[in-house]
Structure formats: structure tokens, C-alpha cells
Coordinates of C-alpha atoms and ligand atoms in Angstrom, one line a residue:
M218 CA 145.1 -82.4 142.8
K219 CA 144.1 -81.0 146.1
I220 CA 142.4 -83.8 148.1
G221 CA 140.4 -83.3 151.3
I222 CA 140.0 -86.3 153.5
L223 CA 137.5 -86.7 156.4
T224 CA 136.1 -89.4 158.7
S225 CA 132.5 -89.1 159.6
G226 CA 130.1 -91.1 161.8
G227 CA 131.0 -93.4 164.7
D228 CA 134.7 -94.3 165.1
C229 CA 135.7 -97.7 163.8
P230 CA 138.9 -99.8 164.1
G231 CA 140.9 -99.5 160.8
L232 CA 140.1 -95.8 160.1
N233 CA 143.8 -94.8 160.7
A234 CA 144.9 -97.6 158.4
V235 CA 142.8 -96.0 155.6
I236 CA 144.0 -92.5 156.3
R237 CA 147.6 -93.7 156.3
A238 CA 147.2 -95.6 153.0
I239 CA 145.5 -92.6 151.3
V240 CA 148.1 -90.2 152.4
R241 CA 151.0 -92.4 151.4
K242 CA 149.5 -93.2 148.0
A243 CA 148.5 -89.6 147.4
I244 CA 152.0 -88.3 148.2
L245 CA 153.5 -90.8 145.7
E246 CA 151.2 -89.5 143.1
N247 CA 152.1 -85.9 143.8
H248 CA 148.7 -84.8 145.2
T249 CA 148.3 -82.4 148.0
I250 CA 146.3 -83.8 150.9
L251 CA 144.5 -81.9 153.6
G252 CA 143.0 -83.6 156.6
I253 CA 139.5 -82.2 157.4
Y254 CA 138.9 -82.5 161.2
N255 CA 135.7 -83.9 162.8
G256 CA 133.9 -85.0 159.7
W257 CA 131.9 -82.6 157.5
K258 CA 132.0 -80.1 160.5
G259 CA 135.6 -79.5 159.8
L260 CA 134.8 -78.2 156.3
F261 CA 132.3 -75.7 157.8
D262 CA 134.8 -74.7 160.5
E263 CA 137.7 -74.6 158.0
H264 CA 139.6 -76.9 160.4
Y265 CA 142.3 -78.4 158.2
K266 CA 145.8 -79.7 158.4
Q267 CA 148.1 -80.6 155.5
L268 CA 149.1 -84.2 155.9
D269 CA 152.5 -85.6 155.1
T270 CA 154.2 -88.9 155.8
K271 CA 155.2 -87.7 159.3
S272 CA 151.6 -86.9 160.3
I273 CA 150.5 -90.5 159.6
A274 CA 153.6 -92.3 161.0
G275 CA 152.9 -95.0 163.6
I276 CA 149.1 -95.0 163.3
I277 CA 148.2 -98.2 161.5
N278 CA 147.7 -100.1 164.8
R279 CA 145.8 -97.3 166.5
G280 CA 142.0 -97.4 166.9
G281 CA 139.8 -94.3 166.4
T282 CA 140.7 -91.6 163.9
I283 CA 143.5 -89.1 164.0
L284 CA 141.2 -86.7 162.2
G285 CA 138.4 -86.9 164.8
T286 CA 134.9 -87.5 163.7
S287 CA 131.3 -86.3 164.2
R288 CA 127.8 -87.0 163.0
F289 CA 127.5 -83.4 161.7
N290 CA 125.2 -83.3 158.7
P291 CA 125.8 -80.2 156.5
F292 CA 122.3 -80.6 154.9
T293 CA 120.4 -80.1 158.1
E294 CA 122.3 -76.8 158.7
K295 CA 120.8 -73.5 157.6
N296 CA 122.1 -72.7 154.0
G297 CA 124.0 -76.0 154.3
S298 CA 124.3 -76.7 150.6
E299 CA 125.5 -73.1 149.8
T300 CA 128.0 -73.2 152.7
L301 CA 129.3 -76.6 151.6
L302 CA 129.9 -75.5 148.0
H303 CA 131.4 -72.2 149.2
K304 CA 133.9 -74.0 151.5
V305 CA 135.0 -76.5 148.9
A306 CA 135.5 -73.7 146.4
K307 CA 137.3 -71.4 148.9
E308 CA 139.9 -74.1 149.8
E309 CA 140.0 -75.2 146.1
F310 CA 139.5 -78.8 146.9
D311 CA 139.5 -80.9 143.7
V312 CA 138.0 -83.9 145.5
I313 CA 136.8 -84.9 149.0
I314 CA 137.4 -88.5 150.2
S315 CA 134.7 -89.3 152.8
I316 CA 135.3 -92.3 155.0
G317 CA 132.0 -93.1 156.6
G318 CA 129.1 -95.4 157.2
E319 CA 125.6 -95.4 155.8
G320 CA 124.6 -91.9 157.2
S321 CA 127.8 -90.4 155.9
M322 CA 127.4 -92.0 152.5
H323 CA 124.0 -90.2 152.1
I324 CA 125.8 -86.9 152.8
A325 CA 128.6 -87.8 150.3
Q326 CA 126.0 -88.6 147.6
K327 CA 124.2 -85.3 148.2
A328 CA 127.4 -83.4 148.0
Y329 CA 128.2 -85.2 144.7
E330 CA 124.8 -84.3 143.3
L331 CA 125.6 -80.7 144.2
G332 CA 128.7 -80.9 142.0
V333 CA 131.4 -81.7 144.5
N334 CA 133.9 -84.5 143.4
V335 CA 133.4 -87.0 146.1
I336 CA 134.9 -90.5 146.7
G337 CA 133.6 -92.7 149.4
V338 CA 135.3 -95.3 151.5
P339 CA 132.8 -97.5 153.4
K340 CA 133.3 -97.8 157.2
T341 CA 131.2 -99.4 159.9
I342 CA 131.5 -102.1 162.5
D343 CA 127.9 -102.9 161.7
N344 CA 128.8 -104.3 158.2
D345 CA 125.5 -103.1 156.8
I346 CA 126.6 -101.2 153.7
S347 CA 125.4 -102.6 150.4
G348 CA 127.7 -103.2 147.5
T349 CA 130.7 -104.3 149.5
D350 CA 131.1 -107.9 150.9
V351 CA 132.5 -106.5 154.1
T352 CA 133.4 -103.3 155.9
F353 CA 136.6 -102.7 157.9
G354 CA 136.0 -102.6 161.6
F355 CA 133.6 -105.5 161.5
D356 CA 136.3 -108.1 162.0
T357 CA 137.7 -106.3 165.0
A358 CA 134.2 -105.9 166.5
V359 CA 133.4 -109.6 166.0
S360 CA 136.6 -110.7 167.6
I361 CA 136.0 -108.5 170.7
A362 CA 132.4 -109.7 171.0
T363 CA 133.5 -113.4 170.5
D364 CA 136.1 -112.9 173.3
A365 CA 133.3 -111.5 175.5
I366 CA 131.1 -114.5 174.9
D367 CA 134.0 -116.8 175.7
R368 CA 134.5 -115.0 179.0
L369 CA 130.7 -114.9 179.8
H370 CA 130.6 -118.7 179.4
T371 CA 132.8 -119.0 182.5
T372 CA 130.3 -117.3 184.8
A373 CA 127.3 -118.9 183.0
E374 CA 128.7 -122.4 183.6
S375 CA 130.0 -121.8 187.1
H376 CA 126.9 -120.1 188.4
H377 CA 124.3 -121.9 186.3
R378 CA 123.1 -118.6 184.9
I379 CA 121.7 -117.3 181.7
M380 CA 124.0 -114.6 180.4
I381 CA 122.9 -112.1 177.9
L382 CA 125.3 -110.1 175.8
E383 CA 124.1 -107.0 174.0
V384 CA 126.2 -106.0 171.0
M385 CA 125.9 -103.2 168.4
G386 CA 123.9 -103.5 165.2
R387 CA 121.3 -100.9 164.5
H388 CA 119.4 -102.4 161.5
A389 CA 121.5 -105.5 160.9
G390 CA 122.6 -108.2 163.2
W391 CA 125.9 -109.1 161.6
I392 CA 128.0 -108.7 164.7
A393 CA 125.5 -110.7 166.9
L394 CA 125.3 -113.4 164.3
H395 CA 129.0 -113.9 163.6
S396 CA 130.1 -113.5 167.2
G397 CA 127.2 -115.6 168.4
I398 CA 128.1 -118.5 166.1
A399 CA 131.8 -118.2 166.8
G400 CA 131.3 -118.0 170.5
G401 CA 128.8 -120.9 170.6
A402 CA 125.8 -118.8 171.8
D403 CA 122.5 -120.7 172.4
I404 CA 120.2 -118.0 171.1
I405 CA 121.0 -115.1 168.8
L406 CA 118.4 -112.3 168.4
I407 CA 118.8 -109.8 165.6
P408 CA 116.7 -107.1 164.1
E409 CA 116.0 -109.0 160.8
F410 CA 114.2 -112.0 162.3
K411 CA 111.7 -112.1 165.1
M412 CA 111.7 -114.6 167.9
S413 CA 108.9 -114.3 170.5
L414 CA 109.6 -114.4 174.3
D415 CA 107.8 -117.8 174.4
E416 CA 110.1 -119.2 171.7
I417 CA 113.1 -118.0 173.7
N418 CA 111.8 -119.6 176.9
E419 CA 111.0 -122.9 175.0
I420 CA 114.7 -123.1 173.9
L421 CA 115.9 -122.4 177.4
M422 CA 113.6 -125.1 178.8
K423 CA 114.7 -127.6 176.2
R424 CA 118.3 -127.0 177.2
Y425 CA 117.4 -127.4 180.8
K426 CA 115.8 -130.8 180.1
R427 CA 119.0 -131.9 178.4
G428 CA 120.8 -131.0 181.6
K429 CA 122.2 -127.7 180.4
L430 CA 122.0 -125.4 183.4
F431 CA 123.3 -122.4 181.7
S432 CA 122.6 -120.5 178.4
I433 CA 124.2 -117.7 176.5
I434 CA 122.0 -115.3 174.5
V435 CA 123.4 -112.7 172.2
V436 CA 121.1 -109.8 171.3
A437 CA 121.7 -107.0 168.8
E438 CA 120.8 -103.5 170.2
G439 CA 118.5 -103.0 167.2
A440 CA 116.3 -106.0 167.9
E441 CA 113.6 -103.6 169.1
Y442 CA 110.8 -106.0 168.4
I443 CA 111.8 -107.6 171.8
M444 CA 111.2 -104.3 173.5
D445 CA 107.8 -104.0 171.8
E446 CA 106.8 -107.4 173.0
I447 CA 108.0 -106.8 176.5
E448 CA 106.1 -103.5 176.6
Q449 CA 102.9 -105.0 175.3
G450 CA 102.8 -108.1 177.6
H451 CA 105.0 -107.6 180.5
K452 CA 106.0 -104.2 181.8
N453 CA 106.2 -100.6 180.9
I454 CA 109.5 -99.5 179.5
Q455 CA 110.5 -96.1 180.5
T456 CA 113.0 -95.2 177.8
N457 CA 114.2 -91.7 177.5
V458 CA 114.5 -91.6 173.8
K459 CA 117.4 -89.5 172.5
Y460 CA 118.5 -88.9 168.9
D461 CA 122.0 -88.5 167.4
D462 CA 123.0 -85.7 165.0
F463 CA 122.0 -87.9 162.0
G464 CA 118.5 -87.9 163.5
R465 CA 118.8 -91.6 164.4
K466 CA 117.4 -92.9 167.7
R467 CA 120.1 -93.7 170.2
L468 CA 120.0 -97.4 170.9
G469 CA 121.1 -99.6 173.8
G470 CA 119.2 -101.3 176.7
V471 CA 117.4 -104.2 175.2
G472 CA 119.7 -106.7 176.9
N473 CA 118.8 -105.4 180.4
Y474 CA 115.0 -105.5 179.7
L475 CA 115.3 -109.0 178.2
A476 CA 117.3 -110.2 181.2
E477 CA 114.5 -109.2 183.6
V478 CA 111.8 -111.0 181.6
V479 CA 113.9 -114.1 180.9
E480 CA 114.6 -114.5 184.6
E481 CA 110.9 -114.2 185.3
M482 CA 109.9 -116.7 182.6
S483 CA 112.7 -119.3 183.1
G484 CA 113.3 -119.1 186.8
F485 CA 117.0 -119.0 186.1
E486 CA 119.2 -116.2 187.5
T487 CA 119.9 -114.0 184.4
R488 CA 122.4 -111.3 183.9
A489 CA 123.0 -108.9 181.0
T490 CA 126.2 -107.4 179.8
V491 CA 126.2 -104.4 177.4
L492 CA 129.4 -104.5 175.3
G493 CA 128.9 -101.0 174.1
Y494 CA 131.8 -98.9 172.8
V495 CA 134.4 -101.5 173.9
Q496 CA 133.6 -103.4 170.6
R497 CA 134.6 -100.5 168.4
G498 CA 137.6 -99.2 170.4
G499 CA 141.2 -100.2 170.5
V500 CA 143.6 -102.0 168.2
P501 CA 142.2 -103.1 164.8
T502 CA 142.8 -106.7 163.7
A503 CA 145.4 -107.4 161.0
Y504 CA 142.4 -108.2 158.7
D505 CA 140.9 -104.7 159.2
R506 CA 144.3 -103.0 158.8
M507 CA 144.8 -104.8 155.5
L508 CA 141.3 -104.2 154.3
G509 CA 141.4 -100.5 155.2
T510 CA 144.8 -100.1 153.5
R511 CA 143.6 -101.7 150.3
L512 CA 140.3 -99.6 150.3
G513 CA 142.4 -96.4 150.9
I514 CA 144.9 -97.1 148.1
H515 CA 142.1 -97.9 145.7
A516 CA 140.3 -94.6 146.6
V517 CA 143.4 -92.6 145.4
K518 CA 143.5 -94.7 142.2
M519 CA 139.9 -93.8 141.6
I520 CA 140.9 -90.1 141.8
S521 CA 143.4 -90.5 138.9
E522 CA 140.6 -92.2 136.9
K523 CA 138.1 -89.5 137.9
K524 CA 135.7 -92.0 139.3
F525 CA 133.8 -89.5 141.4
G526 CA 130.5 -90.3 143.1
M527 CA 131.9 -93.8 143.6
M528 CA 132.9 -95.8 146.7
S529 CA 135.7 -98.3 146.9
A530 CA 134.4 -101.8 147.9
V531 CA 135.2 -105.4 148.3
R532 CA 134.0 -108.1 146.0
G533 CA 135.4 -111.5 146.7
S534 CA 139.1 -111.0 147.0
D535 CA 139.1 -107.9 144.7
I536 CA 138.8 -104.2 145.5
I537 CA 136.4 -102.6 143.1
E538 CA 134.3 -99.4 143.0
I539 CA 130.5 -99.0 142.9
P540 CA 128.3 -95.9 142.7
I541 CA 127.6 -94.5 146.1
V542 CA 124.0 -94.2 145.1
D543 CA 123.8 -98.0 144.8
A544 CA 125.5 -98.5 148.2
I545 CA 122.8 -96.4 149.9
S546 CA 119.8 -97.7 148.0
K547 CA 119.3 -100.4 150.6
L548 CA 121.0 -101.8 153.7
K549 CA 122.9 -105.1 153.7
T550 CA 121.1 -107.3 156.2
V551 CA 121.6 -110.8 157.3
P552 CA 120.1 -113.3 154.8
T553 CA 117.6 -116.0 155.8
E554 CA 120.0 -118.8 155.0
L555 CA 122.6 -117.5 157.4
Y556 CA 120.2 -117.1 160.2
E557 CA 118.9 -120.6 159.5
D558 CA 122.5 -121.9 159.9
A559 CA 122.7 -120.1 163.3
K560 CA 119.4 -121.7 164.4
V561 CA 121.0 -125.2 164.1
F562 CA 122.5 -124.3 167.5
F563 CA 119.4 -122.9 169.2
N564 CA 118.7 -125.9 171.3
Ligands
F6P844 O1 128.6 -97.1 163.9 C1 127.3 -97.6 164.1 C2 127.1 -97.9 165.5 O2 128.0 -98.8 165.9 C3 125.7 -98.5 165.8 O3 125.6 -99.8 165.9 C4 125.3 -97.8 167.1 O4 123.9 -97.7 167.3 C5 126.0 -96.5 167.0 O5 127.1 -96.7 166.2 C6 126.2 -95.8 168.3 O6 127.2 -94.9 168.2 P1 127.2 -93.4 168.9 O7 126.6 -93.6 170.2 O8 128.6 -93.0 168.8 O9 126.3 -92.6 168.0

């Protein structure tokens, strides 16, 4: 079969491990495999390269994606559906493997509904795709964020400050929750569960009365309810709202606004650190390399079994497949019980 493989959406540690595994397995099974550059854009630009064992040598430990990526959405282009079908037919692709997050899975599903044989491999540091217990990239992001919290503790303790760490997490606070618990944060703020500014201050004061002269707050960039409360009661927020190519609002900034208000409320010197792209760059953990490898190999097995319109996924210790349509039906958010566990340490 002729397989096209692309990476779409934000880059993520472990992508190269997936690409490597797919290529190695596909070659063993006598498939031809073409790398499509820069996500779905490469299909429109006919930007391809045949991949062999040489092209994927030495990449398992590298962050990013050797194929490049973009948030290009074929279906927001003029005559997008027709162009997509035309390009697939012209290159005689039998199947496209799309490695992507939630936005990219929507595109993959639409392409499948148009009649393209698509297989998905879920990717995101945010860990918010349904139907899979975990996504590769998440473990690396959590490790980096936990390391950042450990380091922030040093200055927090020495200077008796409140330190705020803003991490990624658009709709789901998985990174904030896991790194916050692992790093011993005193307050974790995530999009799924609201905490008022008064409640935040109450926890900080409780700690002060116990003799704790510093605190660590981890906030997910998507905890926008905080921005709303700050705007309503405290100050005007002059955000210059920008959107990405998937039409999603660009996030980032809540940590800095929160720092100003927390300093005012608590009287403690407060500083914010935005972890940003550091948390999705660089070397993937062994866990993410292993997970990416297993998901990639499974994707090629799915081709032989003609399991199109499906996505490889993790359930327990098994790699399975689920319909892409189920994966995109709702986001996987942090459950109440887990947040309740985190709250044990908010004091
Ligand atoms: O991959 C998802 C994500 O990590 C989100 O948490 C974040 O909002 C987004 O990527 C930012 O990525 P970019 O600036 O590359 O669009």
C-alpha cells in the first residue's frame, strides 16, 4: 500500500518516535511510505518525501517532528474538500496516517467521511483526547513542569515569595494537576474547576498563619475564569486576542495577571513564570518514546486490518483502536475525584 504520514497541530515530544516506528513497521510489511510535510498543508502543496530507514535514523530521542507541522485546516480553504480528494487521488495514497491532537482529529474524521482512508495517532501534551488513557508528550511536559516547580521552590522559600507557574492546558488542566501534585504546589488552578480570588487568598493566609512564608501556585493557561473575575472586580485586562489557524484563541498570560492581584490581596511579593514552549520542546522521556513507538506500530497493523476511520489508543497496558468520531465527541477533562485529591494539599 502507499501510505502518507503527516504530523499536524502543535509539536509534541515523541512525534519522531511515532514516525520512526511507523516507517520501520511499514517497510517490514512492504508498504511504500511518503512523508507529507507541514501537516495537511503538505498535501495541498504536494510537499512529499519517500521515507526509508535512513531518513528516520537517529531521531527517537529528538523533540519536534522531522516532517514539520502546521495548524493548516483543509476545510477552511476554498474548495478544500475537492482539493483534498484530488491530491489524495493524484498521489494515489491508499491511506493517510494523521498524527495529531483534537483539532487535527476533527480534520482526519472529515477526510474519512469524504472517503479518504485515514488512521489517527493521538498526540498532545495536554492529554485531553478522549478514548485513550494517555497521550504521548504528556509525560515529558509534566516532567519539565515538575522540574520548574522544584526550581521555583528555591526562590519562593529564600525570598518568602509567592511564585506562580503558568503551564499549558487549553481546556483541560492535566499538566497543571500532575505537575502541581508531583511538585508539591499549594494551589492548582485548572479550567475545569473554579476557585475564586477570595478562596485563593484564604489558602495563602492560612499558610501564613501556619508559618509558611511562601507558596507555589500552578495555573493552567486555560483557566480563563480567573481572568474574568480579575476583569470584573479588579482591573481592566487589555488583551490583544489573536487566533490560531484552527480558529482557536491564543492563550497565555493568566499567570501574570494573577500575580498582580495576588500580591495586592496577600501583601506578599509575588512573581509569575510562564513555562510556555519549553514544556513541549526537547528530548522526550523514555515513557513517551515507548508509548509513541507502540502507537505507531499499531497504526500500521490497523492498515493491514483495514481499520480506517480509527485511532490507535491506550487502554490500561494495551494498545487498542477506537473510532476517531468517538475520540472527538468530547474532551477528556480532569475528573472531580482527582481534583479533590489535589485539594488535600491546598492549605
Ligand atoms: O498542543 C496544545 C497546546 O499545547 C495548548 O495547550 C496551547 O494553547 C497551544 O498548544 C499553543 O500552541 P501554539 O502557540 O503553537 O498554537
